[in-house]
Amino acid sequence: MFEDGFLPLSPLNFFELGLDCHSINETKWKDAIESKSYLFPDMGWLTNEENPYKFYLGWCEAGIAFMLETKEPFDHPEYPNVSDGDSLDLFFDTRDLKNVGSLTRFCHHFYFLPHKVDNHDRGEITRFRQEEAHELCDPKDLELHVVKKGSTTKMKGFIPKNCLFGFDPNQFKRLGFSYRINQKYTGPIHFSVKSQEYNVEQESSLWASLNLK
């Protein structure tokens, strides 16, 4: 019935994904981020992926805190092609512009590694399609803490406001957001947009919407 290469339909083709994101204490985020209040739902039913990870996200006026927790091996990162190894990609649109066909200066793509490769374990690698762009942030401004205990790995991080062009939670109460957990041996896991079906780095209109509560 269909020719080879036909892209199968999924729920993502029919509705936008949105959820609440709660505020967090700026000075106590490292401990607070482990609260269930910041735990994101497992969207495996939507992306048809088995997800052994837990992801947490919270916001404050100073920036955005996150944590990735896994009991699976997650210690084979690569650089500069970070998506070829174990890594976490975070995508933000500080204005959640769903009606724009390409990345704007409000869009960001950050990566985080479980340990350093060639002295790199964090950074911004946003790739814009047009002249409208912002200066990529200094990796030193991104905060990252990796704690391994037994089979559990926790990657905690903080992205400060100065690394998020256009981030103003007092004026804009919504963020565009997606994540991708890259796995060296078993393939990526996604929050809202699958790399096999869309160019997640460029399709910001398909990222989820976070309501800043």
mmCIF file of C-alpha atoms in Angstrom, residues 105-197:
data_model
loop_
_atom_site.group_PDB
_atom_site.id
_atom_site.type_symbol
_atom_site.label_atom_id
_atom_site.label_comp_id
_atom_site.label_asym_id
_atom_site.label_seq_id
_atom_site.Cartn_x
_atom_site.Cartn_y
_atom_site.Cartn_z
ATOM 1 C CA ARG A 105 18.200 33.285 18.404
ATOM 2 C CA PHE A 106 16.034 32.095 21.306
ATOM 3 C CA CYS A 107 16.871 28.428 20.636
ATOM 4 C CA HIS A 108 19.629 26.483 22.397
ATOM 5 C CA HIS A 109 21.187 23.025 22.152
ATOM 6 C CA PHE A 110 23.336 21.992 25.126
ATOM 7 C CA TYR A 111 25.214 18.728 25.643
ATOM 8 C CA PHE A 112 26.472 17.059 28.829
ATOM 9 C CA LEU A 113 28.803 14.052 29.169
ATOM 10 C CA PRO A 114 29.218 11.640 32.128
ATOM 11 C CA HIS A 115 32.954 12.379 32.123
ATOM 12 C CA LYS A 116 35.436 14.452 30.146
ATOM 13 C CA VAL A 117 36.660 13.509 26.688
ATOM 14 C CA ASP A 118 39.593 15.613 25.428
ATOM 15 C CA ASN A 119 38.815 17.974 28.320
ATOM 16 C CA HIS A 120 35.180 18.465 27.204
ATOM 17 C CA ASP A 121 32.100 17.403 29.161
ATOM 18 C CA ARG A 122 29.578 20.216 28.570
ATOM 19 C CA GLY A 123 28.812 22.979 26.111
ATOM 20 C CA GLU A 124 26.417 24.599 23.659
ATOM 21 C CA ILE A 125 26.376 23.414 20.044
ATOM 22 C CA THR A 126 23.322 25.202 18.648
ATOM 23 C CA ARG A 127 23.422 25.169 14.846
ATOM 24 C CA PHE A 128 21.357 27.953 13.320
ATOM 25 C CA ARG A 129 19.930 27.866 9.795
ATOM 26 C CA GLN A 130 19.908 31.618 9.346
ATOM 27 C CA GLU A 131 21.845 34.749 10.180
ATOM 28 C CA GLU A 132 19.738 35.427 13.266
ATOM 29 C CA ALA A 133 21.808 33.831 16.019
ATOM 30 C CA HIS A 134 23.238 34.379 19.473
ATOM 31 C CA GLU A 135 26.790 33.864 20.667
ATOM 32 C CA LEU A 136 27.304 30.348 22.032
ATOM 33 C CA CYS A 137 27.772 30.271 25.774
ATOM 34 C CA ASP A 138 31.075 29.666 27.529
ATOM 35 C CA PRO A 139 31.134 26.006 28.717
ATOM 36 C CA LYS A 140 32.667 27.203 31.984
ATOM 37 C CA ASP A 141 29.364 28.919 32.793
ATOM 38 C CA LEU A 142 27.492 25.598 32.699
ATOM 39 C CA GLU A 143 27.442 23.702 35.980
ATOM 40 C CA LEU A 144 27.718 19.900 35.978
ATOM 41 C CA HIS A 145 28.043 17.361 38.804
ATOM 42 C CA VAL A 146 28.240 13.620 38.130
ATOM 43 C CA VAL A 147 27.828 11.229 41.057
ATOM 44 C CA LYS A 148 28.214 7.472 40.694
ATOM 45 C CA LYS A 149 27.117 5.156 43.485
ATOM 46 C CA GLY A 150 27.066 1.473 42.715
ATOM 47 C CA SER A 151 25.133 0.967 39.496
ATOM 48 C CA THR A 152 23.424 4.378 39.749
ATOM 49 C CA THR A 153 24.671 7.480 37.939
ATOM 50 C CA LYS A 154 23.256 10.941 38.600
ATOM 51 C CA MET A 155 24.118 13.859 36.332
ATOM 52 C CA LYS A 156 23.053 17.141 37.895
ATOM 53 C CA GLY A 157 23.451 20.435 36.118
ATOM 54 C CA PHE A 158 22.513 24.097 36.125
ATOM 55 C CA ILE A 159 22.192 26.335 33.067
ATOM 56 C CA PRO A 160 22.437 29.984 34.186
ATOM 57 C CA LYS A 161 20.322 32.749 32.755
ATOM 58 C CA ASN A 162 23.257 34.277 30.885
ATOM 59 C CA CYS A 163 23.497 31.064 28.820
ATOM 60 C CA LEU A 164 19.806 31.208 27.878
ATOM 61 C CA PHE A 165 19.293 34.060 25.425
ATOM 62 C CA GLY A 166 15.832 35.547 25.948
ATOM 63 C CA PHE A 167 15.144 33.692 29.202
ATOM 64 C CA ASP A 168 12.820 35.919 31.238
ATOM 65 C CA PRO A 169 10.378 33.883 33.359
ATOM 66 C CA ASN A 170 8.752 37.039 34.704
ATOM 67 C CA GLN A 171 7.606 38.035 31.214
ATOM 68 C CA PHE A 172 7.458 34.716 29.340
ATOM 69 C CA LYS A 173 5.888 31.866 31.290
ATOM 70 C CA ARG A 174 6.555 29.156 28.716
ATOM 71 C CA LEU A 175 9.568 27.351 27.249
ATOM 72 C CA GLY A 176 9.979 25.120 24.244
ATOM 73 C CA PHE A 177 11.838 22.004 25.368
ATOM 74 C CA SER A 178 13.007 18.553 24.374
ATOM 75 C CA TYR A 179 15.751 16.154 25.388
ATOM 76 C CA ARG A 180 17.643 13.279 23.823
ATOM 77 C CA ILE A 181 19.566 10.681 25.801
ATOM 78 C CA ASN A 182 22.221 9.262 23.516
ATOM 79 C CA GLN A 183 23.360 5.693 24.171
ATOM 80 C CA LYS A 184 26.495 4.382 22.523
ATOM 81 C CA TYR A 185 25.341 0.782 22.173
ATOM 82 C CA THR A 186 21.533 0.840 22.184
ATOM 83 C CA GLY A 187 20.478 4.033 20.389
ATOM 84 C CA PRO A 188 18.891 7.289 21.578
ATOM 85 C CA ILE A 189 15.877 7.882 23.812
ATOM 86 C CA HIS A 190 13.729 10.983 23.288
ATOM 87 C CA PHE A 191 11.282 13.081 25.225
ATOM 88 C CA SER A 192 9.118 14.417 22.427
ATOM 89 C CA VAL A 193 10.767 14.325 18.996
ATOM 90 C CA LYS A 194 12.435 11.187 17.614
ATOM 91 C CA SER A 195 15.679 11.647 15.693
ATOM 92 C CA GLN A 196 14.718 8.775 13.397
ATOM 93 C CA GLU A 197 11.673 10.719 12.198
#
